[in-house]
mmCIF file of C-alpha atoms and ligand atoms in Angstrom:
data_model
loop_
_atom_site.group_PDB
_atom_site.id
_atom_site.type_symbol
_atom_site.label_atom_id
_atom_site.label_comp_id
_atom_site.label_asym_id
_atom_site.label_seq_id
_atom_site.Cartn_x
_atom_site.Cartn_y
_atom_site.Cartn_z
ATOM 1 C CA MET A 1 -59.145 -22.579 -172.062
ATOM 2 C CA HIS A 2 -58.553 -22.099 -168.399
ATOM 3 C CA PHE A 3 -62.309 -22.340 -167.777
ATOM 4 C CA SER A 4 -62.813 -25.688 -169.625
ATOM 5 C CA LEU A 5 -59.838 -27.351 -167.886
ATOM 6 C CA HIS A 6 -61.302 -26.381 -164.573
ATOM 7 C CA LEU A 7 -64.698 -27.851 -165.615
ATOM 8 C CA ILE A 8 -63.152 -31.168 -166.717
ATOM 9 C CA SER A 9 -61.205 -31.625 -163.480
ATOM 10 C CA THR A 10 -64.312 -30.811 -161.434
ATOM 11 C CA VAL A 11 -66.354 -33.464 -163.271
ATOM 12 C CA ALA A 12 -63.539 -36.027 -162.917
ATOM 13 C CA LEU A 13 -63.363 -35.375 -159.171
ATOM 14 C CA ALA A 14 -67.147 -35.844 -158.846
ATOM 15 C CA ILE A 15 -67.000 -39.231 -160.654
ATOM 16 C CA LEU A 16 -64.053 -40.390 -158.519
ATOM 17 C CA SER A 17 -65.678 -39.512 -155.201
ATOM 18 C CA THR A 18 -69.029 -41.079 -156.287
ATOM 19 C CA GLY A 19 -67.228 -44.326 -157.212
ATOM 20 C CA VAL A 20 -65.410 -44.523 -153.844
ATOM 21 C CA VAL A 21 -68.609 -44.068 -151.847
ATOM 22 C CA ALA A 22 -70.958 -46.247 -153.911
ATOM 23 C CA VAL A 23 -68.956 -49.470 -154.513
ATOM 24 C CA PRO A 24 -67.369 -51.170 -151.461
ATOM 25 C CA LYS A 25 -64.980 -53.992 -152.326
ATOM 26 C CA PRO A 26 -66.821 -57.349 -152.124
ATOM 27 C CA GLU A 27 -65.500 -59.823 -149.576
ATOM 28 C CA GLY A 28 -64.356 -63.307 -150.611
ATOM 29 C CA VAL A 29 -64.977 -62.516 -154.290
ATOM 30 C CA GLY A 30 -62.483 -61.443 -156.895
ATOM 31 C CA ALA A 31 -59.354 -60.594 -154.911
ATOM 32 C CA VAL A 32 -57.159 -63.574 -154.020
ATOM 33 C CA ASP A 33 -54.098 -63.970 -151.834
ATOM 34 C CA ILE A 34 -50.726 -65.284 -152.988
ATOM 35 C CA SER A 35 -51.945 -68.930 -152.834
ATOM 36 C CA GLY A 36 -54.989 -68.142 -154.988
ATOM 37 C CA ARG A 37 -57.383 -68.203 -152.041
ATOM 38 C CA SER A 38 -60.060 -65.523 -151.718
ATOM 39 C CA THR A 39 -59.300 -62.670 -149.345
ATOM 40 C CA CYS A 40 -61.697 -61.553 -146.621
ATOM 41 C CA TYR A 41 -62.094 -58.449 -144.501
ATOM 42 C CA SER A 42 -59.636 -57.910 -141.650
ATOM 43 C CA GLY A 43 -60.518 -60.115 -138.641
ATOM 44 C CA ARG A 44 -61.856 -62.905 -140.909
ATOM 45 C CA TYR A 45 -60.467 -65.865 -142.866
ATOM 46 C CA TYR A 46 -61.615 -67.888 -145.892
ATOM 47 C CA GLY A 47 -62.906 -71.247 -144.589
ATOM 48 C CA PRO A 48 -65.107 -74.076 -145.946
ATOM 49 C CA LYS A 49 -68.175 -71.822 -145.634
ATOM 50 C CA GLY A 50 -66.527 -68.775 -147.144
ATOM 51 C CA CYS A 51 -65.394 -65.749 -145.171
ATOM 52 C CA THR A 52 -65.772 -66.464 -141.435
ATOM 53 C CA ASN A 53 -65.023 -64.549 -138.229
ATOM 54 C CA CYS A 54 -61.634 -65.323 -136.713
ATOM 55 C CA PRO A 55 -62.004 -67.628 -133.644
ATOM 56 C CA LYS A 56 -61.010 -66.590 -130.104
ATOM 57 C CA GLY A 57 -57.338 -67.187 -129.400
ATOM 58 C CA TYR A 58 -56.429 -66.285 -132.990
ATOM 59 C CA SER A 59 -55.730 -63.248 -135.157
ATOM 60 C CA CYS A 60 -56.858 -62.996 -138.809
ATOM 61 C CA SER A 61 -55.566 -60.512 -141.360
ATOM 62 C CA GLY A 62 -58.118 -61.476 -144.034
ATOM 63 C CA ASN A 63 -55.443 -63.407 -145.961
ATOM 64 C CA GLY A 64 -54.624 -67.051 -145.234
ATOM 65 C CA ASP A 65 -55.218 -69.104 -142.097
ATOM 66 C CA PRO A 66 -55.997 -67.784 -138.583
ATOM 67 C CA GLN A 67 -52.752 -67.198 -136.682
ATOM 68 C CA ALA A 68 -52.659 -68.477 -133.078
ATOM 69 C CA CYS A 69 -51.944 -65.778 -130.489
ATOM 70 C CA GLY A 70 -48.450 -66.495 -129.115
ATOM 71 C CA ALA A 71 -47.609 -67.271 -125.481
ATOM 72 C CA GLY A 72 -47.856 -64.066 -123.446
ATOM 73 C CA THR A 73 -50.787 -62.891 -125.594
ATOM 74 C CA PHE A 74 -54.462 -63.838 -126.035
ATOM 75 C CA GLN A 75 -57.653 -62.877 -127.868
ATOM 76 C CA ASN A 76 -60.987 -63.047 -125.984
ATOM 77 C CA THR A 77 -63.246 -61.981 -128.886
ATOM 78 C CA THR A 78 -64.022 -63.439 -132.323
ATOM 79 C CA GLY A 79 -63.410 -61.518 -135.564
ATOM 80 C CA LYS A 80 -60.176 -59.730 -134.597
ATOM 81 C CA ASN A 81 -56.927 -59.126 -136.455
ATOM 82 C CA PHE A 82 -54.720 -58.714 -133.354
ATOM 83 C CA CYS A 83 -53.926 -60.313 -129.986
ATOM 84 C CA TYR A 84 -53.825 -58.587 -126.579
ATOM 85 C CA SER A 85 -50.626 -58.684 -124.535
ATOM 86 C CA THR A 86 -51.076 -59.972 -120.994
ATOM 87 C CA GLU A 87 -51.159 -57.109 -118.488
ATOM 88 C CA PRO A 88 -48.929 -56.790 -115.394
ATOM 89 C CA GLY A 89 -50.190 -59.158 -112.677
ATOM 90 C CA THR A 90 -51.233 -61.744 -115.295
ATOM 91 C CA TYR A 91 -49.561 -64.262 -117.619
ATOM 92 C CA GLN A 92 -50.319 -66.798 -120.343
ATOM 93 C CA PRO A 93 -47.898 -69.742 -120.877
ATOM 94 C CA ASN A 94 -49.644 -71.209 -123.964
ATOM 95 C CA SER A 95 -50.480 -70.083 -127.503
ATOM 96 C CA GLY A 96 -53.977 -69.910 -129.034
ATOM 97 C CA GLN A 97 -55.644 -68.846 -125.752
ATOM 98 C CA ASN A 98 -58.788 -66.782 -125.102
ATOM 99 C CA SER A 99 -57.724 -65.155 -121.797
ATOM 100 C CA SER A 100 -54.830 -64.219 -119.552
ATOM 101 C CA ILE A 101 -54.325 -65.867 -116.134
ATOM 102 C CA PRO A 102 -53.972 -63.853 -112.894
ATOM 103 C CA CYS A 103 -50.747 -64.544 -111.020
ATOM 104 C CA PRO A 104 -51.534 -66.875 -108.089
ATOM 105 C CA LYS A 105 -50.895 -65.871 -104.478
ATOM 106 C CA GLY A 106 -47.203 -65.793 -103.648
ATOM 107 C CA ARG A 107 -46.368 -64.674 -107.180
ATOM 108 C CA TYR A 108 -46.290 -61.441 -109.117
ATOM 109 C CA GLN A 109 -45.469 -60.150 -112.609
ATOM 110 C CA PRO A 110 -44.458 -56.505 -113.128
ATOM 111 C CA TYR A 111 -44.355 -56.672 -116.941
ATOM 112 C CA SER A 112 -46.851 -57.130 -119.783
ATOM 113 C CA GLN A 113 -46.729 -59.909 -122.417
ATOM 114 C CA GLN A 114 -45.372 -62.566 -120.046
ATOM 115 C CA THR A 115 -45.531 -66.376 -119.854
ATOM 116 C CA PHE A 116 -44.936 -66.807 -116.084
ATOM 117 C CA CYS A 117 -45.133 -65.026 -112.708
ATOM 118 C CA TYR A 118 -42.154 -64.518 -110.417
ATOM 119 C CA GLY A 119 -42.126 -66.204 -107.005
ATOM 120 C CA ALA A 120 -41.729 -63.916 -104.016
ATOM 121 C CA PRO A 121 -38.197 -64.191 -102.603
ATOM 122 C CA THR A 122 -37.547 -65.316 -99.031
ATOM 123 C CA GLY A 123 -38.983 -63.002 -96.424
ATOM 124 C CA ARG A 124 -41.248 -61.309 -98.931
ATOM 125 C CA PHE A 125 -44.656 -62.371 -100.131
ATOM 126 C CA GLN A 126 -47.800 -61.486 -102.006
ATOM 127 C CA ASN A 127 -51.044 -62.576 -100.396
ATOM 128 C CA LEU A 128 -53.312 -61.558 -103.288
ATOM 129 C CA THR A 129 -53.832 -62.952 -106.779
ATOM 130 C CA GLY A 130 -53.214 -60.944 -109.957
ATOM 131 C CA GLN A 131 -50.571 -58.608 -108.551
ATOM 132 C CA ALA A 132 -47.819 -56.719 -110.374
ATOM 133 C CA THR A 133 -45.606 -56.160 -107.338
ATOM 134 C CA VAL A 134 -44.177 -58.251 -104.516
ATOM 135 C CA CYS A 135 -45.382 -57.271 -101.075
ATOM 136 C CA GLY A 136 -43.489 -56.172 -97.980
ATOM 137 C CA VAL A 137 -40.429 -57.669 -96.355
ATOM 138 C CA CYS A 138 -41.235 -59.813 -93.319
ATOM 139 C CA CYS A 139 -38.136 -60.596 -91.309
ATOM 140 C CA GLY A 140 -38.571 -63.859 -89.441
ATOM 141 C CA TRP A 141 -40.929 -65.295 -92.061
ATOM 142 C CA TYR A 142 -40.249 -67.423 -95.109
ATOM 143 C CA THR A 143 -41.985 -68.059 -98.423
ATOM 144 C CA ASP A 144 -42.584 -71.650 -99.462
ATOM 145 C CA LYS A 145 -42.063 -72.740 -103.096
ATOM 146 C CA VAL A 146 -39.564 -70.039 -103.960
ATOM 147 C CA ASP A 147 -39.212 -69.951 -107.716
ATOM 148 C CA SER A 148 -36.367 -67.905 -109.037
ATOM 149 C CA ALA A 149 -36.257 -70.277 -112.053
ATOM 150 C CA GLN A 150 -39.458 -68.646 -113.371
ATOM 151 C CA ASN A 151 -41.208 -72.010 -113.586
ATOM 152 C CA PRO A 152 -44.734 -71.343 -114.904
ATOM 153 C CA GLN A 153 -45.959 -74.732 -113.629
ATOM 154 C CA LEU A 154 -45.465 -73.775 -109.986
ATOM 155 C CA THR A 155 -48.609 -72.452 -108.386
ATOM 156 C CA GLY A 156 -48.948 -70.101 -105.441
ATOM 157 C CA ALA A 157 -46.686 -69.746 -102.466
ATOM 158 C CA ASN A 158 -47.492 -68.814 -98.872
ATOM 159 C CA ILE A 159 -45.613 -67.117 -96.097
ATOM 160 C CA HIS A 160 -44.859 -68.920 -92.827
ATOM 161 C CA LYS A 161 -43.087 -67.985 -89.638
ATOM 162 C CA CYS A 162 -39.487 -69.224 -89.522
ATOM 163 C CA PRO A 163 -38.944 -72.194 -87.172
ATOM 164 C CA ALA A 164 -37.741 -71.392 -83.626
ATOM 165 C CA LYS A 165 -34.270 -72.903 -84.280
ATOM 166 C CA THR A 166 -33.767 -70.709 -87.359
ATOM 167 C CA PRO A 167 -35.852 -67.615 -86.597
ATOM 168 C CA TYR A 168 -34.277 -65.225 -89.132
ATOM 169 C CA SER A 169 -35.106 -64.869 -92.785
ATOM 170 C CA GLY A 170 -32.224 -63.680 -94.865
ATOM 171 C CA SER A 171 -31.589 -61.351 -97.746
ATOM 172 C CA SER A 172 -30.768 -64.299 -100.006
ATOM 173 C CA SER A 173 -33.413 -66.610 -101.409
ATOM 174 C CA GLY A 174 -33.871 -70.308 -100.672
ATOM 175 C CA ASP A 175 -36.610 -72.867 -100.811
ATOM 176 C CA GLY A 176 -39.025 -73.094 -97.914
ATOM 177 C CA ALA A 177 -37.675 -72.976 -94.368
ATOM 178 C CA SER A 178 -34.113 -73.385 -95.725
ATOM 179 C CA GLY A 179 -34.415 -69.667 -96.444
ATOM 180 C CA CYS A 180 -34.437 -69.147 -92.673
ATOM 181 C CA SER A 181 -31.273 -68.860 -90.619
ATOM 182 C CA ALA A 182 -30.059 -69.145 -87.010
ATOM 183 C CA GLN A 183 -28.204 -65.859 -87.544
ATOM 184 C CA PRO A 184 -29.607 -62.588 -88.897
ATOM 185 C CA LYS A 185 -28.694 -62.389 -92.601
ATOM 186 C CA GLY A 186 -29.413 -58.753 -93.237
ATOM 187 C CA CYS A 187 -33.161 -58.811 -93.666
ATOM 188 C CA VAL A 188 -34.451 -55.238 -93.419
ATOM 189 C CA PRO A 189 -38.131 -55.010 -92.490
ATOM 190 C CA MET A 190 -40.224 -52.525 -94.418
ATOM 191 C CA LYS A 191 -43.342 -53.061 -92.310
ATOM 192 C CA THR A 192 -43.980 -55.208 -89.293
ATOM 193 C CA CYS A 193 -45.171 -58.700 -90.118
ATOM 194 C CA VAL A 194 -48.586 -57.930 -88.696
ATOM 195 C CA GLU A 195 -48.959 -55.065 -91.146
ATOM 196 C CA ALA A 196 -47.608 -56.889 -94.160
ATOM 197 C CA ALA A 197 -49.191 -60.258 -93.363
ATOM 198 C CA ASN A 198 -52.709 -58.912 -93.827
ATOM 199 C CA GLY A 199 -52.092 -58.768 -97.556
ATOM 200 C CA THR A 200 -51.775 -55.016 -97.845
ATOM 201 C CA CYS A 201 -48.827 -54.003 -99.975
ATOM 202 C CA PRO A 202 -46.694 -51.201 -98.590
ATOM 203 C CA ASP A 203 -46.333 -48.157 -100.789
ATOM 204 C CA GLN A 204 -43.550 -49.687 -102.826
ATOM 205 C CA THR A 205 -43.005 -50.850 -106.389
ATOM 206 C CA PHE A 206 -40.829 -53.588 -107.827
ATOM 207 C CA SER A 207 -37.754 -52.347 -109.648
ATOM 208 C CA GLY A 208 -35.366 -54.615 -111.543
HETATM 209 C C1 LIG B 1 -60.936 -58.720 -123.629
HETATM 210 O O1 LIG B 1 -59.729 -58.348 -123.031
HETATM 211 C C2 LIG B 1 -59.466 -56.961 -123.125
HETATM 212 C C3 LIG B 1 -58.051 -56.704 -122.632
HETATM 213 O O2 LIG B 1 -57.878 -57.197 -121.342
HETATM 214 C C4 LIG B 1 -60.529 -56.194 -122.358
HETATM 215 O O3 LIG B 1 -60.291 -54.818 -122.466
HETATM 216 C C5 LIG B 1 -61.894 -56.537 -122.927
HETATM 217 O O4 LIG B 1 -62.901 -55.933 -122.133
HETATM 218 C C6 LIG B 1 -62.123 -58.032 -122.949
HETATM 219 N N1 LIG B 1 -63.340 -58.322 -123.685
HETATM 220 C C7 LIG B 1 -64.205 -59.245 -123.298
HETATM 221 C C8 LIG B 1 -65.393 -59.458 -124.169
HETATM 222 O O5 LIG B 1 -64.044 -59.891 -122.269
HETATM 223 C C1 LIG B 2 -61.734 -70.374 -123.542
HETATM 224 O O1 LIG B 2 -60.990 -71.515 -123.889
HETATM 225 C C2 LIG B 2 -61.185 -72.627 -123.032
HETATM 226 C C3 LIG B 2 -60.271 -73.730 -123.507
HETATM 227 O O2 LIG B 2 -58.948 -73.276 -123.567
HETATM 228 C C4 LIG B 2 -62.636 -73.065 -123.062
HETATM 229 O O3 LIG B 2 -62.833 -74.114 -122.142
HETATM 230 C C5 LIG B 2 -63.517 -71.896 -122.681
HETATM 231 O O4 LIG B 2 -64.867 -72.259 -122.831
HETATM 232 C C6 LIG B 2 -63.220 -70.670 -123.548
HETATM 233 N N1 LIG B 2 -63.980 -69.540 -123.044
HETATM 234 C C7 LIG B 2 -64.608 -68.697 -123.851
HETATM 235 C C8 LIG B 2 -65.350 -67.583 -123.164
HETATM 236 O O5 LIG B 2 -64.584 -68.786 -125.052
HETATM 237 C C1 LIG B 3 -53.590 -54.145 -93.089
HETATM 238 O O1 LIG B 3 -52.521 -53.457 -92.433
HETATM 239 C C2 LIG B 3 -52.461 -52.092 -92.754
HETATM 240 C C3 LIG B 3 -51.231 -51.521 -92.114
HETATM 241 O O2 LIG B 3 -51.206 -51.709 -90.732
HETATM 242 C C4 LIG B 3 -53.742 -51.419 -92.250
HETATM 243 O O3 LIG B 3 -53.714 -50.047 -92.567
HETATM 244 C C5 LIG B 3 -54.937 -52.059 -92.911
HETATM 245 O O4 LIG B 3 -56.115 -51.516 -92.388
HETATM 246 C C6 LIG B 3 -54.929 -53.561 -92.699
HETATM 247 N N1 LIG B 3 -55.986 -54.136 -93.521
HETATM 248 C C7 LIG B 3 -56.803 -55.093 -93.074
HETATM 249 C C8 LIG B 3 -57.811 -55.590 -94.044
HETATM 250 O O5 LIG B 3 -56.710 -55.543 -91.951
HETATM 251 C C1 LIG B 4 -53.826 -64.152 -96.706
HETATM 252 O O1 LIG B 4 -55.158 -63.734 -96.922
HETATM 253 C C2 LIG B 4 -56.118 -64.640 -96.417
HETATM 254 C C3 LIG B 4 -57.490 -64.118 -96.764
HETATM 255 O O2 LIG B 4 -57.470 -63.396 -97.941
HETATM 256 C C4 LIG B 4 -55.965 -64.784 -94.927
HETATM 257 O O3 LIG B 4 -56.873 -65.737 -94.435
HETATM 258 C C5 LIG B 4 -54.558 -65.216 -94.591
HETATM 259 O O4 LIG B 4 -54.398 -65.200 -93.180
HETATM 260 C C6 LIG B 4 -53.567 -64.289 -95.216
HETATM 261 N N1 LIG B 4 -52.224 -64.803 -94.938
HETATM 262 C C7 LIG B 4 -51.229 -63.998 -94.608
HETATM 263 C C8 LIG B 4 -49.943 -64.690 -94.295
HETATM 264 O O5 LIG B 4 -51.333 -62.802 -94.577
#
């Protein structure tokens, strides 16, 4: 009795494992989604020509239409069921895109999955594209096109020496040379302007 039960379960196991290995589920045939449309493998969708690779900029689960990657994400390859988040130093303001965009000069983005880059505040700057941190403090210099409103349309910003009548850059932000002052406003240099102005970031990370 014990012997025959063991034999039966061994045979059943052999049939089960043979079935799993030998018969992969066909794609686009048989199984349908909730709207009655054929399902496809992950990374594909059911189109006019049957199961088709998901286009760039989209994610496909195998059921239903391709889903556009949202702003702050992208997909650079066909046939995928996910979107990449933008990495620090890059952004993507639109949906359905095939790449991320490096932050322009004068801007930076410390976080992933973002739709804009921050503008460097007055007296600070970033002279390189695609950066995650703002560069050193330059007292006596100002950044044009300051953008604390996180406007993704604004492109890069540059650093300029404050005019002779208002030679000090302050701790507060302001647009263009209006960020400069006739009186020192508490700007604390981290490097000399010569050091920082060559585009080398000091050993410092953005926090907050
Ligand atoms: C797509 O983007 C990802 C994430 O940035 C990257 O790892 C991958 O190499 C890129 N693939 C292609 C084909 O560019
Ligand atoms: C990415 O999309 C843009 C349009 O948004 C298109 O001009 C470009 O050719 C695409 N690049 C690739 C590699 O698919
Ligand atoms: C930029 O300045 C730093 C600090 O003084 C220096 O170490 C570096 O060599 C400079 N880089 C270039 C490319 O001039
Ligand atoms: C920024 O870098 C460029 C070259 O990469 C250089 O010509 C320019 O002088 C730099 N500007 C500042 C303010 O460092």
